[in-house]
Amino acid sequence: MNAEERQHQIVALARRHGEVDVAKLAAELTVSAETIRRDLRLLEKHGLLRRTHGGAYPVETAKFETDLAMRTTRGVPEKRRIAAAAVALLGDAETIFIDEGFTPQLIAEALPTDRPLTVVTASLNTAAWLSTSTPATVLLLGGRVRGRTLATVDHWASGMLAGFVIDLAFVGANGISREVGLTTPDPAVADVKAHAVRAARRRIFVGIHTKFGVRTFCRFAEISDFESLVTDTGLPASEAHRYSRLGPQVIRV
């Protein structure tokens, strides 16, 4: 196996399992740990992986996006803290948009049940949970259902959002960077998110620190569109300050 074939295998393994470990890769591919580290550095340079201490995880691109099942296995404690901190910013909002994805789903589970709320969402899981477990009025956006995230997209969903005025939107992204803003790999998803951003009077981004510094295919919002970015303490304070200079409050939990 030459270097190119080995690196292709590393990316395939990362995408299949959600992350890879240097020691395990070295054993499986019968090369040294230092060779694997060099491969990971090169793959990170090409925007395919992000290195961690002892391994790496895949970066989402126009050709690759993690599914909902994979998202429920990584960074769950951090995502729960982010969800709780985001709900604490609810204020007097009565109408809420909750994005697709696992962290927004945790936001839905953390919403108060002692006040009337109307929740608009593209997520089938979020709509089902809220409808059966809370007194909230739930509006599920229509459209084509994406099997990867169990959420609706296309002109049906965007058209519904265009007719709403929403108090507060909780929005996620596959990537957020100071240079290009918020991005997602799928144009249909980007269109729904962009309509949600336009429909909402207030907007809060929610996402773990690994989303920061990542750029994917389709931009749907600017950082300055958001009043707050809620993430975990894995985002360095110095980097959080750089994002805050673009307008939003950055909350690390």
Short mmCIF file of C-alpha atoms in Angstrom, two decimals:
data_model
loop_
_atom_site.label_atom_id
_atom_site.label_comp_id
_atom_site.label_asym_id
_atom_site.label_seq_id
_atom_site.Cartn_x
_atom_site.Cartn_y
_atom_site.Cartn_z
CA MET A 1 0.00 0.00 0.00
CA ASN A 2 1.51 3.33 -1.05
CA ALA A 3 1.07 6.62 0.81
CA GLU A 4 -1.91 7.78 -1.29
CA GLU A 5 -3.75 4.49 -0.81
CA ARG A 6 -3.00 4.54 2.91
CA GLN A 7 -4.32 8.09 3.29
CA HIS A 8 -7.47 7.19 1.36
CA GLN A 9 -7.98 4.28 3.76
CA ILE A 10 -7.48 6.55 6.77
CA VAL A 11 -10.15 8.97 5.53
CA ALA A 12 -12.52 6.08 4.81
CA LEU A 13 -12.03 4.68 8.32
CA ALA A 14 -12.55 8.09 9.92
CA ARG A 15 -15.77 8.60 8.02
CA ARG A 16 -17.02 5.12 8.85
CA HIS A 17 -16.28 5.28 12.58
CA GLY A 18 -16.41 9.01 13.29
CA GLU A 19 -12.78 9.16 14.44
CA VAL A 20 -9.47 7.33 14.18
CA ASP A 21 -6.66 6.60 16.63
CA VAL A 22 -2.97 6.86 15.71
CA ALA A 23 -1.91 3.68 17.51
CA LYS A 24 -4.74 1.60 16.07
CA LEU A 25 -4.12 2.91 12.56
CA ALA A 26 -0.42 2.13 12.82
CA ALA A 27 -1.19 -1.44 13.84
CA GLU A 28 -3.91 -1.95 11.22
CA LEU A 29 -1.92 -0.45 8.34
CA THR A 30 1.44 -1.91 9.51
CA VAL A 31 3.35 1.37 9.52
CA SER A 32 4.91 3.46 12.26
CA ALA A 33 2.95 5.87 14.41
CA GLU A 34 5.08 8.71 13.03
CA THR A 35 4.04 7.77 9.48
CA ILE A 36 0.39 7.94 10.53
CA ARG A 37 0.97 11.33 12.17
CA ARG A 38 2.50 12.62 8.92
CA ASP A 39 -0.52 11.30 7.02
CA LEU A 40 -2.89 13.02 9.44
CA ARG A 41 -1.03 16.32 9.12
CA LEU A 42 -1.30 16.13 5.33
CA LEU A 43 -4.97 15.16 5.42
CA GLU A 44 -5.68 18.04 7.79
CA LYS A 45 -3.87 20.40 5.41
CA HIS A 46 -6.16 19.21 2.62
CA GLY A 47 -9.24 19.81 4.79
CA LEU A 48 -10.30 16.17 5.07
CA LEU A 49 -9.53 15.51 8.76
CA ARG A 50 -9.04 17.51 11.94
CA ARG A 51 -6.37 16.20 14.28
CA THR A 52 -6.96 15.61 17.97
CA HIS A 53 -4.66 14.43 20.74
CA GLY A 54 -3.83 10.91 19.58
CA GLY A 55 -6.06 10.78 16.53
CA ALA A 56 -8.35 12.66 14.15
CA TYR A 57 -11.96 13.01 13.08
CA PRO A 58 -13.46 13.65 9.61
CA VAL A 59 -14.29 17.12 8.34
CA GLU A 60 -17.63 17.39 6.60
CA THR A 61 -17.48 18.31 2.91
CA ALA A 62 -19.82 18.54 -0.08
CA LYS A 63 -19.27 14.78 -0.57
CA PHE A 64 -19.38 13.70 3.08
CA GLU A 65 -21.65 14.55 5.98
CA THR A 66 -22.02 12.72 9.29
CA ASP A 67 -25.42 11.20 9.96
CA LEU A 68 -27.59 11.77 13.01
CA ALA A 69 -26.63 8.43 14.59
CA MET A 70 -22.95 9.36 14.54
CA ARG A 71 -23.67 12.79 16.05
CA THR A 72 -25.35 11.18 19.06
CA THR A 73 -22.12 9.41 20.03
CA ARG A 74 -19.59 12.26 20.07
CA GLY A 75 -19.32 15.08 22.62
CA VAL A 76 -22.67 14.33 24.24
CA PRO A 77 -21.87 15.91 27.67
CA GLU A 78 -20.66 19.07 25.94
CA LYS A 79 -23.73 19.18 23.72
CA ARG A 80 -26.02 18.85 26.73
CA ARG A 81 -24.28 21.77 28.45
CA ILE A 82 -24.57 23.83 25.28
CA ALA A 83 -28.28 23.04 25.00
CA ALA A 84 -28.94 24.07 28.61
CA ALA A 85 -26.99 27.33 28.18
CA ALA A 86 -28.86 28.11 24.96
CA VAL A 87 -32.28 27.57 26.56
CA ALA A 88 -31.23 29.94 29.36
CA LEU A 89 -31.19 32.66 26.68
CA LEU A 90 -34.84 32.06 25.75
CA GLY A 91 -36.02 35.31 27.34
CA ASP A 92 -39.65 36.15 26.53
CA ALA A 93 -39.68 34.30 23.20
CA GLU A 94 -42.96 32.59 22.41
CA THR A 95 -42.26 31.37 18.88
CA ILE A 96 -39.06 29.38 18.34
CA PHE A 97 -37.28 27.76 15.44
CA ILE A 98 -35.23 24.65 16.31
CA ASP A 99 -32.82 23.49 13.63
CA GLU A 100 -32.12 19.92 12.52
CA GLY A 101 -29.33 18.01 14.27
CA PHE A 102 -28.57 16.43 17.62
CA THR A 103 -27.65 19.53 19.67
CA PRO A 104 -30.87 21.31 18.62
CA GLN A 105 -32.74 18.15 19.58
CA LEU A 106 -31.24 18.46 23.06
CA ILE A 107 -32.42 22.08 23.14
CA ALA A 108 -35.96 20.88 22.50
CA GLU A 109 -35.66 18.48 25.42
CA ALA A 110 -34.48 21.31 27.69
CA LEU A 111 -37.27 23.78 26.87
CA PRO A 112 -39.51 24.87 29.76
CA THR A 113 -42.91 23.20 29.93
CA ASP A 114 -44.62 25.75 32.19
CA ARG A 115 -45.24 28.41 29.51
CA PRO A 116 -46.93 28.43 26.09
CA LEU A 117 -44.45 27.93 23.26
CA THR A 118 -44.84 27.45 19.53
CA VAL A 119 -41.94 25.54 18.00
CA VAL A 120 -41.16 25.42 14.29
CA THR A 121 -38.73 22.71 13.19
CA ALA A 122 -37.57 20.73 10.18
CA SER A 123 -36.53 17.80 12.39
CA LEU A 124 -38.88 14.81 12.53
CA ASN A 125 -37.28 13.59 15.77
CA THR A 126 -37.63 16.97 17.45
CA ALA A 127 -41.24 17.39 16.30
CA ALA A 128 -42.19 13.91 17.51
CA TRP A 129 -40.54 14.34 20.91
CA LEU A 130 -42.07 17.77 21.57
CA SER A 131 -45.53 16.64 20.44
CA THR A 132 -45.59 13.64 22.77
CA SER A 133 -43.65 14.98 25.76
CA THR A 134 -44.52 18.69 26.11
CA PRO A 135 -47.52 21.01 25.81
CA ALA A 136 -45.81 23.04 23.05
CA THR A 137 -47.57 23.72 19.77
CA VAL A 138 -45.38 22.13 17.11
CA LEU A 139 -45.21 23.10 13.43
CA LEU A 140 -43.25 20.62 11.32
CA LEU A 141 -41.93 22.07 8.07
CA GLY A 142 -42.99 20.12 5.00
CA GLY A 143 -40.73 18.86 2.23
CA ARG A 144 -38.38 16.09 1.21
CA VAL A 145 -37.03 14.13 4.18
CA ARG A 146 -33.26 13.68 4.26
CA GLY A 147 -32.48 10.20 5.56
CA ARG A 148 -29.12 11.33 6.92
CA THR A 149 -30.64 13.77 9.42
CA LEU A 150 -34.39 12.96 9.35
CA ALA A 151 -35.19 16.57 8.52
CA THR A 152 -37.20 18.25 5.77
CA VAL A 153 -35.73 20.44 3.03
CA ASP A 154 -36.48 22.02 -0.37
CA HIS A 155 -38.98 24.70 -1.39
CA TRP A 156 -41.83 23.38 0.75
CA ALA A 157 -39.85 23.95 3.96
CA SER A 158 -38.35 27.25 2.82
CA GLY A 159 -41.74 28.49 1.65
CA MET A 160 -43.33 27.84 5.03
CA LEU A 161 -40.52 29.68 6.81
CA ALA A 162 -40.90 32.65 4.48
CA GLY A 163 -44.40 33.19 5.87
CA PHE A 164 -43.38 33.22 9.54
CA VAL A 165 -42.09 35.88 11.92
CA ILE A 166 -40.23 33.96 14.65
CA ASP A 167 -39.05 35.35 17.98
CA LEU A 168 -35.92 33.22 18.32
CA ALA A 169 -34.03 30.71 16.15
CA PHE A 170 -31.63 28.12 17.52
CA VAL A 171 -29.40 27.35 14.56
CA GLY A 172 -26.60 24.83 14.06
CA ALA A 173 -24.02 24.46 11.30
CA ASN A 174 -21.52 21.95 10.00
CA GLY A 175 -18.87 24.64 10.06
CA ILE A 176 -18.36 28.16 11.38
CA SER A 177 -15.38 30.36 10.60
CA ARG A 178 -14.50 34.00 10.98
CA GLU A 179 -13.63 34.21 7.30
CA VAL A 180 -16.76 32.78 5.65
CA GLY A 181 -19.42 32.55 8.37
CA LEU A 182 -21.75 29.56 8.85
CA THR A 183 -21.74 26.73 6.33
CA THR A 184 -23.27 23.35 5.59
CA PRO A 185 -22.48 20.78 2.87
CA ASP A 186 -25.95 20.50 1.31
CA PRO A 187 -27.46 23.42 -0.69
CA ALA A 188 -31.01 22.35 0.22
CA VAL A 189 -30.18 22.44 3.93
CA ALA A 190 -28.42 25.79 3.53
CA ASP A 191 -31.56 27.27 1.95
CA VAL A 192 -33.77 26.18 4.86
CA LYS A 193 -31.29 27.54 7.40
CA ALA A 194 -31.00 30.85 5.53
CA HIS A 195 -34.79 31.25 5.54
CA ALA A 196 -34.88 30.52 9.28
CA VAL A 197 -32.22 33.17 9.91
CA ARG A 198 -34.22 35.72 7.89
CA ALA A 199 -37.51 34.83 9.62
CA ALA A 200 -36.18 35.21 13.19
CA ARG A 201 -35.87 38.43 15.19
CA ARG A 202 -33.18 36.84 17.39
CA ARG A 203 -30.70 34.13 16.41
CA ILE A 204 -28.45 31.92 18.54
CA PHE A 205 -25.82 29.56 17.12
CA VAL A 206 -25.26 26.29 18.97
CA GLY A 207 -22.38 23.92 18.29
CA ILE A 208 -19.41 22.17 19.86
CA HIS A 209 -15.93 23.64 19.49
CA THR A 210 -14.97 21.26 16.67
CA LYS A 211 -17.34 23.19 14.37
CA PHE A 212 -15.19 26.32 14.68
CA GLY A 213 -12.62 27.04 12.01
CA VAL A 214 -14.37 24.59 9.64
CA ARG A 215 -15.66 25.57 6.20
CA THR A 216 -18.04 23.40 4.20
CA PHE A 217 -19.68 23.92 0.81
CA CYS A 218 -22.64 26.28 1.26
CA ARG A 219 -22.68 29.50 3.26
CA PHE A 220 -26.05 30.45 4.74
CA ALA A 221 -25.36 33.19 7.34
CA GLU A 222 -22.80 35.65 8.64
CA ILE A 223 -21.50 35.55 12.19
CA SER A 224 -22.80 39.09 12.71
CA ASP A 225 -26.37 37.75 12.15
CA PHE A 226 -26.26 36.12 15.61
CA GLU A 227 -26.63 37.63 19.05
CA SER A 228 -24.86 34.68 20.71
CA LEU A 229 -22.62 31.75 19.83
CA VAL A 230 -22.95 28.97 22.42
CA THR A 231 -20.20 26.36 22.50
CA ASP A 232 -18.01 24.44 24.95
CA THR A 233 -14.71 25.29 26.63
CA GLY A 234 -12.82 23.35 23.99
CA LEU A 235 -12.86 26.61 22.03
CA PRO A 236 -9.92 28.63 23.42
CA ALA A 237 -10.83 31.90 25.14
CA SER A 238 -8.56 33.79 22.74
CA GLU A 239 -10.42 32.39 19.74
CA ALA A 240 -13.78 33.10 21.37
CA HIS A 241 -12.69 36.72 21.75
CA ARG A 242 -11.88 36.93 18.03
CA TYR A 243 -15.39 35.72 17.18
CA SER A 244 -16.96 38.14 19.65
CA ARG A 245 -15.29 41.05 17.85
CA LEU A 246 -17.54 40.23 14.88
CA GLY A 247 -20.64 41.05 16.93
CA PRO A 248 -22.08 38.14 18.93
CA GLN A 249 -21.61 37.25 22.55
CA VAL A 250 -19.61 34.00 22.77
CA ILE A 251 -20.63 31.70 25.61
CA ARG A 252 -18.33 28.78 26.54
CA VAL A 253 -19.80 26.13 28.88
#
